[in-house]
Short mmCIF file of N, CA and C in Angstrom, two decimals:
data_model
loop_
_atom_site.label_atom_id
_atom_site.label_comp_id
_atom_site.label_asym_id
_atom_site.label_seq_id
_atom_site.Cartn_x
_atom_site.Cartn_y
_atom_site.Cartn_z
N MET U 587 18.09 -96.66 -149.21
CA MET U 587 19.45 -96.15 -149.24
C MET U 587 20.42 -97.31 -149.02
N PRO U 588 21.38 -97.52 -149.92
CA PRO U 588 22.31 -98.64 -149.77
C PRO U 588 23.28 -98.41 -148.61
N HIS U 589 23.68 -99.50 -148.00
CA HIS U 589 24.63 -99.48 -146.90
C HIS U 589 25.95 -100.07 -147.37
N ASP U 590 27.04 -99.70 -146.67
CA ASP U 590 28.34 -100.30 -146.98
C ASP U 590 28.29 -101.79 -146.63
N VAL U 591 28.95 -102.59 -147.43
CA VAL U 591 29.01 -104.02 -147.17
C VAL U 591 30.03 -104.28 -146.07
N ILE U 592 29.74 -105.24 -145.21
CA ILE U 592 30.72 -105.63 -144.20
C ILE U 592 31.48 -106.82 -144.73
N ALA U 593 32.71 -106.99 -144.29
CA ALA U 593 33.55 -108.06 -144.81
C ALA U 593 33.86 -109.12 -143.78
N THR U 594 33.51 -108.87 -142.51
CA THR U 594 33.82 -109.80 -141.44
C THR U 594 32.54 -110.24 -140.76
N CYS U 595 32.41 -111.54 -140.53
CA CYS U 595 31.23 -112.10 -139.89
C CYS U 595 31.11 -111.58 -138.46
N PRO U 596 29.95 -111.05 -138.08
CA PRO U 596 29.79 -110.56 -136.72
C PRO U 596 29.70 -111.68 -135.69
N VAL U 597 29.53 -112.92 -136.12
CA VAL U 597 29.43 -114.05 -135.20
C VAL U 597 30.79 -114.68 -134.93
N CYS U 598 31.52 -115.03 -136.00
CA CYS U 598 32.78 -115.76 -135.82
C CYS U 598 34.02 -115.00 -136.30
N THR U 599 33.86 -113.81 -136.84
CA THR U 599 34.91 -112.95 -137.41
C THR U 599 35.56 -113.53 -138.66
N GLY U 600 34.94 -114.56 -139.26
CA GLY U 600 35.44 -115.09 -140.53
C GLY U 600 35.15 -114.11 -141.65
N GLU U 601 35.81 -114.31 -142.79
CA GLU U 601 35.61 -113.40 -143.92
C GLU U 601 34.30 -113.73 -144.63
N LEU U 602 33.48 -112.72 -144.86
CA LEU U 602 32.23 -112.90 -145.58
C LEU U 602 32.46 -112.82 -147.08
N GLY U 603 31.63 -113.48 -147.84
CA GLY U 603 31.68 -113.41 -149.29
C GLY U 603 30.38 -112.84 -149.82
N VAL U 604 30.42 -112.31 -151.00
CA VAL U 604 29.24 -111.77 -151.66
C VAL U 604 28.73 -112.86 -152.60
N THR U 605 27.42 -113.12 -152.56
CA THR U 605 26.87 -114.18 -153.40
C THR U 605 25.95 -113.67 -154.49
N ARG U 606 25.57 -112.37 -154.44
CA ARG U 606 24.68 -111.84 -155.47
C ARG U 606 25.03 -110.39 -155.75
N LEU U 607 25.12 -110.03 -157.02
CA LEU U 607 25.34 -108.66 -157.46
C LEU U 607 24.14 -108.25 -158.31
N HIS U 608 23.71 -107.00 -158.15
CA HIS U 608 22.52 -106.53 -158.87
C HIS U 608 22.79 -105.14 -159.45
N CYS U 609 22.44 -104.94 -160.73
CA CYS U 609 22.57 -103.64 -161.39
C CYS U 609 21.28 -102.86 -161.19
N ARG U 610 21.38 -101.70 -160.54
CA ARG U 610 20.20 -100.86 -160.31
C ARG U 610 19.69 -100.23 -161.61
N SER U 611 20.56 -100.11 -162.59
CA SER U 611 20.18 -99.47 -163.84
C SER U 611 19.32 -100.38 -164.73
N CYS U 612 19.80 -101.59 -164.97
CA CYS U 612 19.07 -102.46 -165.91
C CYS U 612 18.41 -103.67 -165.25
N GLY U 613 18.67 -103.87 -163.96
CA GLY U 613 18.04 -104.97 -163.25
C GLY U 613 18.74 -106.31 -163.38
N THR U 614 19.87 -106.36 -164.07
CA THR U 614 20.61 -107.60 -164.21
C THR U 614 21.15 -108.04 -162.85
N SER U 615 21.06 -109.35 -162.57
CA SER U 615 21.63 -109.90 -161.34
C SER U 615 22.61 -111.01 -161.68
N LEU U 616 23.67 -111.08 -160.93
CA LEU U 616 24.67 -112.14 -161.06
C LEU U 616 24.76 -112.85 -159.72
N GLU U 617 24.78 -114.17 -159.77
CA GLU U 617 24.96 -114.94 -158.54
C GLU U 617 26.22 -115.76 -158.67
N GLY U 618 26.93 -115.88 -157.56
CA GLY U 618 28.18 -116.64 -157.54
C GLY U 618 28.86 -116.42 -156.21
N ASP U 619 30.15 -116.63 -156.18
CA ASP U 619 30.94 -116.42 -154.97
C ASP U 619 31.99 -115.37 -155.27
N PHE U 620 31.77 -114.14 -154.78
CA PHE U 620 32.63 -113.01 -155.07
C PHE U 620 33.34 -112.55 -153.80
N ASN U 621 34.57 -112.10 -153.92
CA ASN U 621 35.28 -111.50 -152.80
C ASN U 621 34.82 -110.07 -152.62
N VAL U 622 34.90 -109.57 -151.38
CA VAL U 622 34.49 -108.19 -151.13
C VAL U 622 35.59 -107.21 -151.49
N GLY U 623 36.80 -107.67 -151.68
CA GLY U 623 37.91 -106.79 -152.03
C GLY U 623 38.66 -106.32 -150.80
N ARG U 624 39.90 -106.00 -150.99
CA ARG U 624 40.76 -105.68 -149.84
C ARG U 624 40.33 -104.41 -149.12
N PHE U 625 39.79 -103.42 -149.81
CA PHE U 625 39.42 -102.18 -149.14
C PHE U 625 38.16 -102.34 -148.29
N SER U 626 37.29 -103.25 -148.66
CA SER U 626 36.09 -103.49 -147.86
C SER U 626 36.41 -104.17 -146.54
N ARG U 627 37.57 -104.79 -146.43
CA ARG U 627 37.97 -105.45 -145.19
C ARG U 627 38.43 -104.46 -144.13
N LEU U 628 38.65 -103.21 -144.52
CA LEU U 628 39.13 -102.21 -143.57
C LEU U 628 38.00 -101.78 -142.65
N ASN U 629 38.34 -101.55 -141.37
CA ASN U 629 37.32 -101.02 -140.46
C ASN U 629 37.13 -99.53 -140.73
N ARG U 630 36.16 -98.93 -140.09
CA ARG U 630 35.81 -97.53 -140.36
C ARG U 630 37.01 -96.61 -140.11
N GLU U 631 37.73 -96.82 -139.00
CA GLU U 631 38.91 -95.98 -138.69
C GLU U 631 39.98 -96.08 -139.77
N GLN U 632 40.21 -97.29 -140.28
CA GLN U 632 41.20 -97.48 -141.33
C GLN U 632 40.75 -96.83 -142.63
N GLN U 633 39.45 -96.84 -142.92
CA GLN U 633 38.94 -96.19 -144.12
C GLN U 633 39.11 -94.68 -144.03
N VAL U 634 38.88 -94.11 -142.85
CA VAL U 634 39.08 -92.67 -142.64
C VAL U 634 40.55 -92.33 -142.83
N LEU U 635 41.43 -93.17 -142.30
CA LEU U 635 42.87 -92.94 -142.44
C LEU U 635 43.28 -93.01 -143.91
N LEU U 636 42.80 -94.00 -144.63
CA LEU U 636 43.12 -94.14 -146.05
C LEU U 636 42.62 -92.93 -146.83
N ASP U 637 41.42 -92.47 -146.52
CA ASP U 637 40.85 -91.29 -147.16
C ASP U 637 41.74 -90.06 -146.92
N SER U 638 42.18 -89.89 -145.67
CA SER U 638 43.07 -88.78 -145.32
C SER U 638 44.40 -88.90 -146.05
N PHE U 639 44.93 -90.13 -146.11
CA PHE U 639 46.21 -90.37 -146.79
C PHE U 639 46.11 -89.95 -148.26
N LEU U 640 45.02 -90.32 -148.90
CA LEU U 640 44.86 -89.98 -150.32
C LEU U 640 44.64 -88.48 -150.51
N ARG U 641 43.82 -87.87 -149.64
CA ARG U 641 43.57 -86.42 -149.75
C ARG U 641 44.86 -85.63 -149.57
N SER U 642 45.73 -86.09 -148.65
CA SER U 642 46.97 -85.37 -148.37
C SER U 642 48.10 -85.80 -149.30
N ARG U 643 47.78 -86.69 -150.25
CA ARG U 643 48.78 -87.22 -151.19
C ARG U 643 49.95 -87.87 -150.46
N GLY U 644 49.65 -88.52 -149.32
CA GLY U 644 50.67 -89.24 -148.56
C GLY U 644 51.50 -88.39 -147.63
N ASN U 645 51.15 -87.13 -147.46
CA ASN U 645 51.91 -86.24 -146.58
C ASN U 645 51.47 -86.48 -145.14
N LEU U 646 52.32 -87.18 -144.36
CA LEU U 646 51.96 -87.55 -142.99
C LEU U 646 51.81 -86.34 -142.08
N ARG U 647 52.57 -85.29 -142.31
CA ARG U 647 52.44 -84.07 -141.50
C ARG U 647 51.06 -83.43 -141.72
N GLU U 648 50.61 -83.44 -142.95
CA GLU U 648 49.29 -82.90 -143.25
C GLU U 648 48.20 -83.76 -142.60
N MET U 649 48.41 -85.08 -142.63
CA MET U 649 47.46 -85.99 -141.99
C MET U 649 47.44 -85.74 -140.48
N GLU U 650 48.60 -85.48 -139.91
CA GLU U 650 48.70 -85.18 -138.48
C GLU U 650 47.80 -84.00 -138.13
N ARG U 651 47.89 -82.94 -138.91
CA ARG U 651 47.06 -81.75 -138.67
C ARG U 651 45.58 -82.05 -138.90
N GLU U 652 45.27 -82.72 -140.00
CA GLU U 652 43.88 -83.01 -140.34
C GLU U 652 43.20 -83.90 -139.31
N LEU U 653 43.90 -84.93 -138.86
CA LEU U 653 43.30 -85.90 -137.94
C LEU U 653 43.44 -85.51 -136.47
N GLY U 654 44.32 -84.53 -136.20
CA GLY U 654 44.51 -84.09 -134.82
C GLY U 654 45.20 -85.10 -133.95
N ILE U 655 46.12 -85.87 -134.54
CA ILE U 655 46.89 -86.86 -133.79
C ILE U 655 48.37 -86.65 -134.07
N SER U 656 49.21 -87.21 -133.22
CA SER U 656 50.66 -86.98 -133.34
C SER U 656 51.23 -87.69 -134.56
N TYR U 657 52.38 -87.19 -135.00
CA TYR U 657 53.06 -87.78 -136.15
C TYR U 657 53.37 -89.27 -135.92
N PRO U 658 53.92 -89.66 -134.74
CA PRO U 658 54.18 -91.09 -134.54
C PRO U 658 52.90 -91.93 -134.59
N THR U 659 51.78 -91.36 -134.13
CA THR U 659 50.51 -92.09 -134.20
C THR U 659 50.07 -92.24 -135.65
N VAL U 660 50.20 -91.19 -136.44
CA VAL U 660 49.86 -91.27 -137.87
C VAL U 660 50.72 -92.35 -138.53
N ARG U 661 52.00 -92.28 -138.28
CA ARG U 661 52.91 -93.25 -138.91
C ARG U 661 52.58 -94.69 -138.50
N GLY U 662 52.30 -94.89 -137.22
CA GLY U 662 51.94 -96.23 -136.74
C GLY U 662 50.65 -96.73 -137.37
N ARG U 663 49.67 -95.83 -137.49
CA ARG U 663 48.39 -96.23 -138.09
C ARG U 663 48.53 -96.51 -139.58
N VAL U 664 49.37 -95.75 -140.26
CA VAL U 664 49.61 -96.01 -141.68
C VAL U 664 50.30 -97.37 -141.84
N GLU U 665 51.26 -97.67 -140.97
CA GLU U 665 51.93 -98.99 -141.03
C GLU U 665 50.92 -100.10 -140.79
N ALA U 666 50.02 -99.93 -139.81
CA ALA U 666 48.99 -100.94 -139.54
C ALA U 666 48.04 -101.06 -140.74
N LEU U 667 47.73 -99.95 -141.37
CA LEU U 667 46.87 -99.96 -142.56
C LEU U 667 47.53 -100.74 -143.69
N ILE U 668 48.80 -100.51 -143.88
CA ILE U 668 49.55 -101.22 -144.92
C ILE U 668 49.49 -102.73 -144.68
N ARG U 669 49.67 -103.13 -143.44
CA ARG U 669 49.61 -104.55 -143.11
C ARG U 669 48.18 -105.09 -143.26
N ALA U 670 47.17 -104.28 -142.89
CA ALA U 670 45.78 -104.70 -143.03
C ALA U 670 45.41 -104.94 -144.50
N LEU U 671 46.07 -104.21 -145.38
CA LEU U 671 45.83 -104.38 -146.81
C LEU U 671 46.63 -105.55 -147.40
N GLY U 672 47.39 -106.22 -146.55
CA GLY U 672 48.10 -107.42 -146.97
C GLY U 672 49.53 -107.21 -147.42
N TYR U 673 50.07 -106.03 -147.20
CA TYR U 673 51.45 -105.77 -147.56
C TYR U 673 52.32 -105.95 -146.33
N GLY U 674 53.37 -106.74 -146.45
CA GLY U 674 54.26 -107.00 -145.32
C GLY U 674 55.22 -105.86 -145.09
N PRO U 675 56.16 -106.07 -144.16
CA PRO U 675 57.15 -105.03 -143.89
C PRO U 675 58.07 -104.82 -145.09
N ARG U 676 58.56 -103.59 -145.23
CA ARG U 676 59.51 -103.30 -146.30
C ARG U 676 60.83 -104.00 -146.01
N ALA U 677 61.64 -104.17 -147.04
CA ALA U 677 62.92 -104.86 -146.89
C ALA U 677 63.86 -104.13 -145.93
N ASP U 678 63.73 -102.80 -145.82
CA ASP U 678 64.63 -102.04 -144.94
C ASP U 678 64.08 -101.90 -143.52
N GLU U 679 62.94 -102.57 -143.20
CA GLU U 679 62.37 -102.53 -141.86
C GLU U 679 62.63 -103.83 -141.15
N PRO U 680 62.72 -103.80 -139.83
CA PRO U 680 62.82 -105.06 -139.10
C PRO U 680 61.53 -105.84 -139.24
N ASP U 681 61.62 -107.15 -139.23
CA ASP U 681 60.44 -108.00 -139.34
C ASP U 681 59.66 -107.90 -138.04
N GLU U 682 58.41 -107.50 -138.13
CA GLU U 682 57.59 -107.33 -136.94
C GLU U 682 56.59 -108.46 -136.79
N GLU U 683 56.91 -109.63 -137.33
CA GLU U 683 55.99 -110.75 -137.22
C GLU U 683 55.90 -111.27 -135.80
N ALA U 684 56.98 -111.17 -135.04
CA ALA U 684 56.92 -111.60 -133.65
C ALA U 684 56.07 -110.61 -132.89
N PRO U 685 55.30 -111.10 -131.91
CA PRO U 685 54.42 -110.17 -131.21
C PRO U 685 55.21 -109.12 -130.44
N THR U 686 54.76 -107.90 -130.53
CA THR U 686 55.41 -106.82 -129.82
C THR U 686 54.79 -106.70 -128.45
N GLU U 687 55.34 -105.84 -127.62
CA GLU U 687 54.78 -105.61 -126.29
C GLU U 687 53.32 -105.21 -126.40
N GLN U 688 53.00 -104.40 -127.42
CA GLN U 688 51.64 -103.93 -127.61
C GLN U 688 50.71 -105.11 -127.87
N VAL U 689 51.14 -106.08 -128.67
CA VAL U 689 50.30 -107.22 -128.99
C VAL U 689 50.13 -108.11 -127.77
N THR U 690 51.19 -108.36 -127.03
CA THR U 690 51.12 -109.30 -125.92
C THR U 690 50.32 -108.75 -124.74
N THR U 691 50.10 -107.45 -124.65
CA THR U 691 49.32 -106.91 -123.55
C THR U 691 47.84 -106.81 -123.89
N LEU U 692 47.43 -107.23 -125.07
CA LEU U 692 46.03 -107.20 -125.47
C LEU U 692 45.29 -108.41 -124.92
N THR U 693 43.99 -108.33 -124.91
CA THR U 693 43.17 -109.48 -124.54
C THR U 693 43.10 -110.44 -125.72
N ARG U 694 42.65 -111.64 -125.46
CA ARG U 694 42.51 -112.65 -126.51
C ARG U 694 41.61 -112.12 -127.63
N ASP U 695 40.46 -111.53 -127.26
CA ASP U 695 39.53 -111.01 -128.27
C ASP U 695 40.17 -109.89 -129.10
N ALA U 696 40.93 -109.01 -128.45
CA ALA U 696 41.58 -107.92 -129.17
C ALA U 696 42.63 -108.46 -130.14
N ILE U 697 43.34 -109.50 -129.72
CA ILE U 697 44.34 -110.12 -130.60
C ILE U 697 43.65 -110.72 -131.81
N LEU U 698 42.53 -111.41 -131.58
CA LEU U 698 41.79 -112.02 -132.69
C LEU U 698 41.21 -110.96 -133.62
N GLU U 699 40.78 -109.82 -133.07
CA GLU U 699 40.29 -108.74 -133.92
C GLU U 699 41.41 -108.18 -134.80
N ARG U 700 42.61 -108.01 -134.22
CA ARG U 700 43.75 -107.52 -135.02
C ARG U 700 44.11 -108.52 -136.11
N LEU U 701 44.01 -109.81 -135.77
CA LEU U 701 44.28 -110.85 -136.77
C LEU U 701 43.24 -110.78 -137.89
N ALA U 702 41.98 -110.61 -137.55
CA ALA U 702 40.91 -110.53 -138.56
C ALA U 702 41.10 -109.32 -139.47
N ARG U 703 41.66 -108.24 -138.94
CA ARG U 703 41.91 -107.03 -139.74
C ARG U 703 43.24 -107.10 -140.47
N HIS U 704 43.94 -108.24 -140.33
CA HIS U 704 45.23 -108.47 -140.99
C HIS U 704 46.30 -107.49 -140.52
N GLU U 705 46.19 -107.04 -139.26
CA GLU U 705 47.20 -106.16 -138.70
C GLU U 705 48.38 -106.95 -138.15
N ILE U 706 48.15 -108.22 -137.82
CA ILE U 706 49.21 -109.10 -137.35
C ILE U 706 49.06 -110.44 -138.06
N SER U 707 50.14 -111.20 -138.10
CA SER U 707 50.10 -112.51 -138.75
C SER U 707 49.47 -113.54 -137.81
N ALA U 708 49.09 -114.68 -138.39
CA ALA U 708 48.53 -115.77 -137.59
C ALA U 708 49.55 -116.25 -136.55
N GLU U 709 50.82 -116.30 -136.96
CA GLU U 709 51.87 -116.73 -136.04
C GLU U 709 52.02 -115.77 -134.87
N ALA U 710 51.98 -114.46 -135.15
CA ALA U 710 52.09 -113.46 -134.09
C ALA U 710 50.89 -113.54 -133.15
N ALA U 711 49.70 -113.76 -133.72
CA ALA U 711 48.50 -113.88 -132.89
C ALA U 711 48.57 -115.11 -132.01
N ALA U 712 48.98 -116.24 -132.58
CA ALA U 712 49.08 -117.47 -131.80
C ALA U 712 50.09 -117.31 -130.67
N SER U 713 51.21 -116.71 -130.96
CA SER U 713 52.23 -116.49 -129.94
C SER U 713 51.72 -115.57 -128.84
N ALA U 714 51.01 -114.50 -129.24
CA ALA U 714 50.48 -113.56 -128.25
C ALA U 714 49.43 -114.23 -127.37
N ILE U 715 48.59 -115.07 -127.96
CA ILE U 715 47.57 -115.78 -127.17
C ILE U 715 48.23 -116.78 -126.24
N ARG U 716 49.25 -117.48 -126.72
CA ARG U 716 49.98 -118.41 -125.84
C ARG U 716 50.60 -117.67 -124.68
N SER U 717 51.09 -116.45 -124.93
CA SER U 717 51.74 -115.69 -123.85
C SER U 717 50.74 -115.25 -122.78
N LEU U 718 49.45 -115.21 -123.14
CA LEU U 718 48.45 -114.88 -122.13
C LEU U 718 48.26 -116.03 -121.15
N GLY U 719 48.60 -117.24 -121.58
CA GLY U 719 48.47 -118.40 -120.72
C GLY U 719 47.03 -118.62 -120.32
N GLY U 720 46.81 -118.97 -119.07
CA GLY U 720 45.48 -119.23 -118.57
C GLY U 720 44.76 -117.98 -118.10
N GLN U 721 45.43 -116.85 -118.16
CA GLN U 721 44.80 -115.64 -117.65
C GLN U 721 43.75 -115.13 -118.60
N ARG U 722 42.68 -114.59 -118.03
CA ARG U 722 41.61 -113.94 -118.79
C ARG U 722 41.68 -112.46 -118.49
N ARG U 723 41.87 -111.67 -119.54
CA ARG U 723 41.98 -110.22 -119.34
C ARG U 723 40.76 -109.55 -119.86
#
């Protein structure tokens, strides 16, 4: 039974690449350096959210009911999903590249995980880690 491909290295959190593709139908194999694609980079929670978003045709109220979470939580998770897919803030939104209170209260590892999922920029992550100073949380 095939398993979903992972896109992040479990050792260093770097992006993994695919080096071999195989056709189950005819047996053809291709070797090279292939990207896993932007959707494969999403964690399981983000994939569930994207699935719900598509099923509800983007109706956040319907997603709220389906997922059993509040509307502000749905909206926040959709915004994080948009950023994880590599889309920045809209022109009519404030730039959230600077670390927010939520980012600065995270541990170093949590900040690096958010960076790996493309939820925050490298600059925001660096600033948040600097704000931790010498403390270990």
